[in-house]
Amino acid sequence: MSKKLIIGNWKMNPSTLDEAKNIIRKTRTAAGKLHNTNVVACPPFVFVFSAISKRDPDTLEVGAQAVSFEEDGPHTGEVSAAMLKNLGVRYVIVGHSEERASGDTDDVVSKRVKAVVEAGMKAVLCVGEKVRDEGGTYLEALKDQLRNSLARVPATAAKNIILAYEPVWAIGAQEAMQAQQILETTIFVRKVFSDVFSQNQAMKALVLYGGSVNFRNAHEIMIIGKVDGFLVGRESVNMPGFVELLKAVDAVAD
Ligand code: PGA
């Protein structure tokens, strides 16, 4: 049985370093009690350094929410993959719909994924349709988005990609997508990944769901949706909700 993976995407929260340290402390303590679940926290850049424990880097791994695809040089405001790797960051979220909405094309996403995996980190590649239509054309769009976001990524890097299926309409919403639909769509996402790389790589890949996951719905989505874990937004900075979510996921036996 492979372990579940829960990644907390803090987005632009919280406002102070003290609060950030508090969330990290509570998350690390909770993560230390789990048996079947790995936990990653992705705070804003300014809190990343203080989130990484040199003494115990494994109980709670740390990720970043963004990265430049450039190696170095005159790129004001940017942070490179090498910088993150050097700090001890192990994961980077790429292609989040909020970044896509502010201009990231599939090609840019693909460049970022490449930079992340080449630097020796794992890329958490987000894909998801904006809307669902009865005719199912969103599946074509989803397929194209995933294929194009992987276009620059060599097959050897497939093992360092984690897929996060996040339907845009379910992010920051009242309710998550229905667990049965999550099951169907994540099977589709894995199939596309298999077509791009190989069936073997696709069977090994982790496919997460993201979009309004909380401690109340996590258990059901795990059981019915059969996902490998979650990419969690709001609930990841909400204590004790996130701790409860981690316990609920860990309690699900495979
Ligand atoms: P949410 O965000 O859990 O707050 O819906 C998920 C995400 O954007 O990754």
mmCIF file of C-alpha atoms and ligand atoms in Angstrom:
data_model
loop_
_atom_site.group_PDB
_atom_site.id
_atom_site.type_symbol
_atom_site.label_atom_id
_atom_site.label_comp_id
_atom_site.label_asym_id
_atom_site.label_seq_id
_atom_site.Cartn_x
_atom_site.Cartn_y
_atom_site.Cartn_z
ATOM 1 C CA MET A 1 0.000 0.000 0.000
ATOM 2 C CA SER A 2 1.460 3.338 -0.977
ATOM 3 C CA LYS A 3 1.097 6.218 1.410
ATOM 4 C CA LYS A 4 -1.440 8.955 0.876
ATOM 5 C CA LEU A 5 -0.153 12.452 0.192
ATOM 6 C CA ILE A 6 -1.712 15.625 1.550
ATOM 7 C CA ILE A 7 -0.334 18.911 0.261
ATOM 8 C CA GLY A 8 -1.379 22.159 1.907
ATOM 9 C CA ASN A 9 -1.482 25.142 -0.437
ATOM 10 C CA TRP A 10 -1.545 28.094 1.931
ATOM 11 C CA LYS A 11 -1.912 30.602 -0.912
ATOM 12 C CA MET A 12 -1.353 34.170 0.353
ATOM 13 C CA ASN A 13 -1.904 33.311 4.029
ATOM 14 C CA PRO A 14 -1.317 34.021 6.882
ATOM 15 C CA SER A 15 -0.311 37.669 7.418
ATOM 16 C CA THR A 16 2.371 37.192 10.073
ATOM 17 C CA LEU A 17 5.421 35.021 10.656
ATOM 18 C CA ASP A 18 4.147 34.097 14.097
ATOM 19 C CA GLU A 19 0.947 32.687 12.653
ATOM 20 C CA ALA A 20 2.897 30.825 9.993
ATOM 21 C CA LYS A 21 5.155 29.245 12.614
ATOM 22 C CA ASN A 22 2.123 28.253 14.605
ATOM 23 C CA ILE A 23 0.488 26.504 11.645
ATOM 24 C CA ILE A 24 3.744 24.707 10.837
ATOM 25 C CA ARG A 25 4.168 23.579 14.432
ATOM 26 C CA LYS A 26 0.643 22.183 14.646
ATOM 27 C CA THR A 27 0.847 20.560 11.229
ATOM 28 C CA ARG A 28 4.211 18.956 12.019
ATOM 29 C CA THR A 29 2.928 17.577 15.328
ATOM 30 C CA ALA A 30 -0.144 16.107 13.617
ATOM 31 C CA ALA A 31 1.912 14.719 10.721
ATOM 32 C CA GLY A 32 4.218 12.979 13.197
ATOM 33 C CA LYS A 33 1.318 10.879 14.465
ATOM 34 C CA LEU A 34 0.243 9.555 11.052
ATOM 35 C CA HIS A 35 1.079 6.104 9.705
ATOM 36 C CA ASN A 36 -0.262 6.029 6.147
ATOM 37 C CA THR A 37 0.053 9.646 5.065
ATOM 38 C CA ASN A 38 2.828 12.009 4.005
ATOM 39 C CA VAL A 39 2.243 15.710 4.521
ATOM 40 C CA VAL A 40 3.651 18.700 2.638
ATOM 41 C CA ALA A 41 3.126 22.358 3.555
ATOM 42 C CA CYS A 42 3.448 25.005 0.844
ATOM 43 C CA PRO A 43 3.614 28.417 2.520
ATOM 44 C CA PRO A 44 4.294 31.688 0.719
ATOM 45 C CA PHE A 45 8.001 32.185 -0.149
ATOM 46 C CA VAL A 46 8.661 34.458 2.827
ATOM 47 C CA PHE A 47 7.757 31.693 5.274
ATOM 48 C CA VAL A 48 9.421 28.792 3.475
ATOM 49 C CA PHE A 49 12.786 29.078 5.226
ATOM 50 C CA SER A 50 11.324 29.043 8.711
ATOM 51 C CA ALA A 51 8.996 26.154 7.797
ATOM 52 C CA ILE A 52 11.882 23.802 6.990
ATOM 53 C CA SER A 53 13.257 21.852 9.914
ATOM 54 C CA LYS A 54 16.942 20.988 9.453
ATOM 55 C CA ARG A 55 16.706 18.517 12.314
ATOM 56 C CA ASP A 56 13.574 16.750 11.079
ATOM 57 C CA PRO A 57 12.962 17.449 7.389
ATOM 58 C CA ASP A 58 10.845 14.323 6.800
ATOM 59 C CA THR A 59 7.893 14.502 9.204
ATOM 60 C CA LEU A 60 6.589 17.572 7.445
ATOM 61 C CA GLU A 61 8.054 18.250 4.013
ATOM 62 C CA VAL A 62 7.979 21.730 2.579
ATOM 63 C CA GLY A 63 6.964 22.880 -0.867
ATOM 64 C CA ALA A 64 6.720 26.180 -2.723
ATOM 65 C CA GLN A 65 3.724 27.644 -4.516
ATOM 66 C CA ALA A 66 5.587 29.078 -7.479
ATOM 67 C CA VAL A 67 8.915 29.050 -9.326
ATOM 68 C CA SER A 68 10.636 30.767 -12.217
ATOM 69 C CA PHE A 69 11.573 28.704 -15.253
ATOM 70 C CA GLU A 70 14.665 30.870 -15.724
ATOM 71 C CA GLU A 71 17.937 29.693 -14.220
ATOM 72 C CA ASP A 72 19.213 33.022 -12.903
ATOM 73 C CA GLY A 73 19.793 36.622 -13.963
ATOM 74 C CA PRO A 74 17.721 39.768 -14.388
ATOM 75 C CA HIS A 75 14.261 38.572 -13.316
ATOM 76 C CA THR A 76 13.039 40.930 -10.641
ATOM 77 C CA GLY A 77 10.769 39.321 -8.088
ATOM 78 C CA GLU A 78 11.422 35.792 -9.281
ATOM 79 C CA VAL A 79 12.720 32.755 -7.394
ATOM 80 C CA SER A 80 14.587 29.963 -9.165
ATOM 81 C CA ALA A 81 14.242 26.209 -8.791
ATOM 82 C CA ALA A 82 17.906 25.991 -7.718
ATOM 83 C CA MET A 83 17.269 28.457 -4.863
ATOM 84 C CA LEU A 84 14.324 26.423 -3.620
ATOM 85 C CA LYS A 85 16.183 23.142 -3.874
ATOM 86 C CA ASN A 86 19.137 24.609 -2.008
ATOM 87 C CA LEU A 87 16.871 25.697 0.828
ATOM 88 C CA GLY A 88 15.451 22.195 1.282
ATOM 89 C CA VAL A 89 12.211 22.573 -0.656
ATOM 90 C CA ARG A 90 11.064 19.243 -2.108
ATOM 91 C CA TYR A 91 7.852 20.077 -4.001
ATOM 92 C CA VAL A 92 6.637 22.960 -6.140
ATOM 93 C CA ILE A 93 3.035 23.588 -7.160
ATOM 94 C CA VAL A 94 2.880 24.360 -10.880
ATOM 95 C CA GLY A 95 -0.002 25.293 -13.127
ATOM 96 C CA HIS A 96 -2.435 26.232 -10.392
ATOM 97 C CA SER A 97 -5.557 27.772 -11.889
ATOM 98 C CA GLU A 98 -4.885 31.044 -10.062
ATOM 99 C CA GLU A 99 -1.490 31.236 -11.801
ATOM 100 C CA ARG A 100 -3.019 30.212 -15.094
ATOM 101 C CA ALA A 101 -5.610 32.967 -14.627
ATOM 102 C CA SER A 102 -2.815 35.509 -14.222
ATOM 103 C CA GLY A 103 -1.166 34.511 -17.461
ATOM 104 C CA ASP A 104 0.519 31.114 -17.264
ATOM 105 C CA THR A 105 -0.049 29.317 -20.544
ATOM 106 C CA ASP A 106 0.358 25.541 -20.893
ATOM 107 C CA ASP A 107 3.764 26.188 -22.420
ATOM 108 C CA VAL A 108 4.896 28.300 -19.468
ATOM 109 C CA VAL A 109 3.575 25.627 -17.104
ATOM 110 C CA SER A 110 5.537 23.027 -19.023
ATOM 111 C CA LYS A 111 8.728 25.094 -18.673
ATOM 112 C CA ARG A 112 8.169 25.406 -14.943
ATOM 113 C CA VAL A 113 7.574 21.664 -14.516
ATOM 114 C CA LYS A 114 10.812 21.030 -16.402
ATOM 115 C CA ALA A 115 12.755 23.472 -14.208
ATOM 116 C CA VAL A 116 11.401 21.854 -11.036
ATOM 117 C CA VAL A 117 12.183 18.262 -11.973
ATOM 118 C CA GLU A 118 15.588 19.153 -13.397
ATOM 119 C CA ALA A 119 16.461 20.794 -10.096
ATOM 120 C CA GLY A 120 15.628 17.521 -8.333
ATOM 121 C CA MET A 121 12.263 18.403 -6.801
ATOM 122 C CA LYS A 122 8.773 17.063 -7.374
ATOM 123 C CA ALA A 123 6.353 19.081 -9.482
ATOM 124 C CA VAL A 124 2.738 19.145 -8.329
ATOM 125 C CA LEU A 125 1.097 19.715 -11.684
ATOM 126 C CA CYS A 126 -2.414 21.151 -11.427
ATOM 127 C CA VAL A 127 -4.952 20.640 -14.173
ATOM 128 C CA GLY A 128 -8.685 21.120 -14.280
ATOM 129 C CA GLU A 129 -11.549 22.317 -16.410
ATOM 130 C CA LYS A 130 -13.114 25.737 -15.913
ATOM 131 C CA VAL A 131 -16.645 24.502 -16.495
ATOM 132 C CA ARG A 132 -18.392 21.216 -17.148
ATOM 133 C CA ASP A 133 -20.730 20.811 -20.053
ATOM 134 C CA GLU A 134 -23.283 18.071 -20.595
ATOM 135 C CA GLY A 135 -21.668 17.021 -23.857
ATOM 136 C CA GLY A 136 -18.376 16.268 -22.139
ATOM 137 C CA THR A 137 -16.182 18.548 -24.259
ATOM 138 C CA TYR A 138 -14.403 19.557 -21.063
ATOM 139 C CA LEU A 139 -12.653 16.194 -21.221
ATOM 140 C CA GLU A 140 -10.978 17.192 -24.488
ATOM 141 C CA ALA A 141 -9.875 20.480 -22.943
ATOM 142 C CA LEU A 142 -8.554 18.681 -19.893
ATOM 143 C CA LYS A 143 -6.635 16.250 -22.064
ATOM 144 C CA ASP A 144 -5.076 19.057 -24.113
ATOM 145 C CA GLN A 145 -4.192 21.009 -20.998
ATOM 146 C CA LEU A 146 -2.396 18.060 -19.435
ATOM 147 C CA ARG A 147 -0.618 16.998 -22.622
ATOM 148 C CA ASN A 148 0.560 20.532 -23.353
ATOM 149 C CA SER A 149 1.645 21.109 -19.771
ATOM 150 C CA LEU A 150 3.901 18.057 -20.114
ATOM 151 C CA ALA A 151 5.195 18.870 -23.586
ATOM 152 C CA ARG A 152 8.692 19.905 -22.477
ATOM 153 C CA VAL A 153 9.054 17.289 -19.777
ATOM 154 C CA PRO A 154 11.312 14.309 -20.553
ATOM 155 C CA ALA A 155 9.916 10.816 -19.924
ATOM 156 C CA THR A 156 12.638 10.188 -17.358
ATOM 157 C CA ALA A 157 11.054 12.867 -15.180
ATOM 158 C CA ALA A 158 7.596 11.272 -15.059
ATOM 159 C CA LYS A 159 8.302 9.754 -11.651
ATOM 160 C CA ASN A 160 8.817 13.234 -10.228
ATOM 161 C CA ILE A 161 5.419 14.519 -11.250
ATOM 162 C CA ILE A 162 2.404 14.470 -8.966
ATOM 163 C CA LEU A 163 -0.887 15.155 -10.680
ATOM 164 C CA ALA A 164 -3.412 17.378 -8.952
ATOM 165 C CA TYR A 165 -6.820 17.364 -10.558
ATOM 166 C CA GLU A 166 -8.545 20.585 -9.546
ATOM 167 C CA PRO A 167 -11.765 21.532 -11.348
ATOM 168 C CA VAL A 168 -11.626 25.317 -11.308
ATOM 169 C CA TRP A 169 -15.314 25.626 -10.423
ATOM 170 C CA ALA A 170 -14.770 23.612 -7.226
ATOM 171 C CA ILE A 171 -11.835 25.698 -5.947
ATOM 172 C CA GLY A 172 -12.751 28.112 -3.175
ATOM 173 C CA ALA A 173 -16.343 26.925 -3.495
ATOM 174 C CA GLN A 174 -18.976 25.861 -0.986
ATOM 175 C CA GLU A 175 -18.750 22.210 -1.884
ATOM 176 C CA ALA A 176 -16.242 19.849 -3.400
ATOM 177 C CA MET A 177 -16.932 17.920 -6.571
ATOM 178 C CA GLN A 178 -18.976 14.765 -6.090
ATOM 179 C CA ALA A 179 -16.793 11.846 -5.106
ATOM 180 C CA GLN A 180 -18.047 9.650 -7.943
ATOM 181 C CA GLN A 181 -17.164 12.323 -10.509
ATOM 182 C CA ILE A 182 -13.757 12.663 -8.902
ATOM 183 C CA LEU A 183 -13.229 8.933 -9.385
ATOM 184 C CA GLU A 184 -14.191 9.102 -13.058
ATOM 185 C CA THR A 185 -12.158 12.173 -13.880
ATOM 186 C CA THR A 186 -9.009 11.129 -12.065
ATOM 187 C CA ILE A 187 -9.090 7.830 -13.972
ATOM 188 C CA PHE A 188 -9.223 9.924 -17.153
ATOM 189 C CA VAL A 189 -6.310 12.103 -15.992
ATOM 190 C CA ARG A 190 -4.226 9.004 -15.271
ATOM 191 C CA LYS A 191 -5.084 7.627 -18.717
ATOM 192 C CA VAL A 192 -3.853 10.796 -20.424
ATOM 193 C CA PHE A 193 -0.654 10.647 -18.356
ATOM 194 C CA SER A 194 -0.261 7.039 -19.474
ATOM 195 C CA ASP A 195 -0.628 8.048 -23.134
ATOM 196 C CA VAL A 196 2.007 10.772 -22.728
ATOM 197 C CA PHE A 197 4.518 8.639 -20.835
ATOM 198 C CA SER A 198 3.761 4.976 -20.175
ATOM 199 C CA GLN A 199 1.227 2.781 -18.457
ATOM 200 C CA ASN A 200 3.828 1.781 -15.940
ATOM 201 C CA GLN A 201 4.627 5.394 -15.050
ATOM 202 C CA ALA A 202 0.930 6.215 -14.882
ATOM 203 C CA MET A 203 0.176 3.374 -12.476
ATOM 204 C CA LYS A 204 2.908 4.613 -10.153
ATOM 205 C CA ALA A 205 1.951 8.298 -10.340
ATOM 206 C CA LEU A 206 0.061 9.914 -7.493
ATOM 207 C CA VAL A 207 -3.179 11.580 -8.551
ATOM 208 C CA LEU A 208 -4.569 14.056 -6.043
ATOM 209 C CA TYR A 209 -7.858 15.918 -5.955
ATOM 210 C CA GLY A 210 -8.164 19.577 -4.978
ATOM 211 C CA GLY A 211 -11.125 21.915 -4.564
ATOM 212 C CA SER A 212 -12.987 22.608 -1.328
ATOM 213 C CA VAL A 213 -11.638 19.609 0.550
ATOM 214 C CA ASN A 214 -12.160 19.844 4.292
ATOM 215 C CA PHE A 215 -12.202 17.620 7.333
ATOM 216 C CA ARG A 216 -15.867 16.781 6.767
ATOM 217 C CA ASN A 217 -15.702 15.553 3.179
ATOM 218 C CA ALA A 218 -12.133 14.147 3.102
ATOM 219 C CA HIS A 219 -13.088 10.652 4.234
ATOM 220 C CA GLU A 220 -15.848 10.151 1.663
ATOM 221 C CA ILE A 221 -13.768 11.507 -1.204
ATOM 222 C CA MET A 222 -10.937 9.178 -0.236
ATOM 223 C CA ILE A 223 -13.181 6.127 -0.135
ATOM 224 C CA ILE A 224 -15.372 6.747 -3.171
ATOM 225 C CA GLY A 225 -13.045 8.959 -5.208
ATOM 226 C CA LYS A 226 -10.108 6.577 -4.637
ATOM 227 C CA VAL A 227 -7.578 9.377 -4.938
ATOM 228 C CA ASP A 228 -3.999 9.190 -3.684
ATOM 229 C CA GLY A 229 -4.434 12.324 -1.618
ATOM 230 C CA PHE A 230 -5.457 15.962 -1.703
ATOM 231 C CA LEU A 231 -4.220 19.409 -2.575
ATOM 232 C CA VAL A 232 -5.876 21.464 0.131
ATOM 233 C CA GLY A 233 -6.333 25.239 0.065
ATOM 234 C CA ARG A 234 -8.310 27.001 2.793
ATOM 235 C CA GLU A 235 -8.465 24.089 5.174
ATOM 236 C CA SER A 236 -4.650 23.798 5.229
ATOM 237 C CA VAL A 237 -4.324 27.004 7.257
ATOM 238 C CA ASN A 238 -7.420 26.371 9.316
ATOM 239 C CA MET A 239 -6.646 24.789 12.664
ATOM 240 C CA PRO A 240 -7.778 22.413 13.991
ATOM 241 C CA GLY A 241 -9.660 21.573 10.777
ATOM 242 C CA PHE A 242 -6.503 20.554 8.939
ATOM 243 C CA VAL A 243 -5.396 18.297 11.774
ATOM 244 C CA GLU A 244 -8.793 16.589 11.662
ATOM 245 C CA LEU A 245 -8.505 16.235 7.897
ATOM 246 C CA LEU A 246 -5.097 14.550 8.263
ATOM 247 C CA LYS A 247 -6.519 12.111 10.805
ATOM 248 C CA ALA A 248 -9.509 11.327 8.572
ATOM 249 C CA VAL A 249 -7.269 10.568 5.599
ATOM 250 C CA ASP A 250 -4.853 8.491 7.661
ATOM 251 C CA ALA A 251 -7.710 6.389 8.996
ATOM 252 C CA VAL A 252 -8.657 5.238 5.510
ATOM 253 C CA ALA A 253 -7.168 1.815 5.013
ATOM 254 C CA ASP A 254 -6.359 0.885 1.446
HETATM 255 P P1 PGA B 1 -9.596 25.252 -1.724
HETATM 256 O O1 PGA B 1 -8.364 25.493 -2.726
HETATM 257 O O2 PGA B 1 -9.285 23.985 -0.966
HETATM 258 O O3 PGA B 1 -9.610 26.450 -0.832
HETATM 259 O O4 PGA B 1 -10.811 25.116 -2.561
HETATM 260 C C1 PGA B 1 -7.765 24.408 -3.372
HETATM 261 C C2 PGA B 1 -6.647 24.882 -4.241
HETATM 262 O O5 PGA B 1 -6.749 25.959 -4.854
HETATM 263 O O6 PGA B 1 -5.605 24.201 -4.364
#
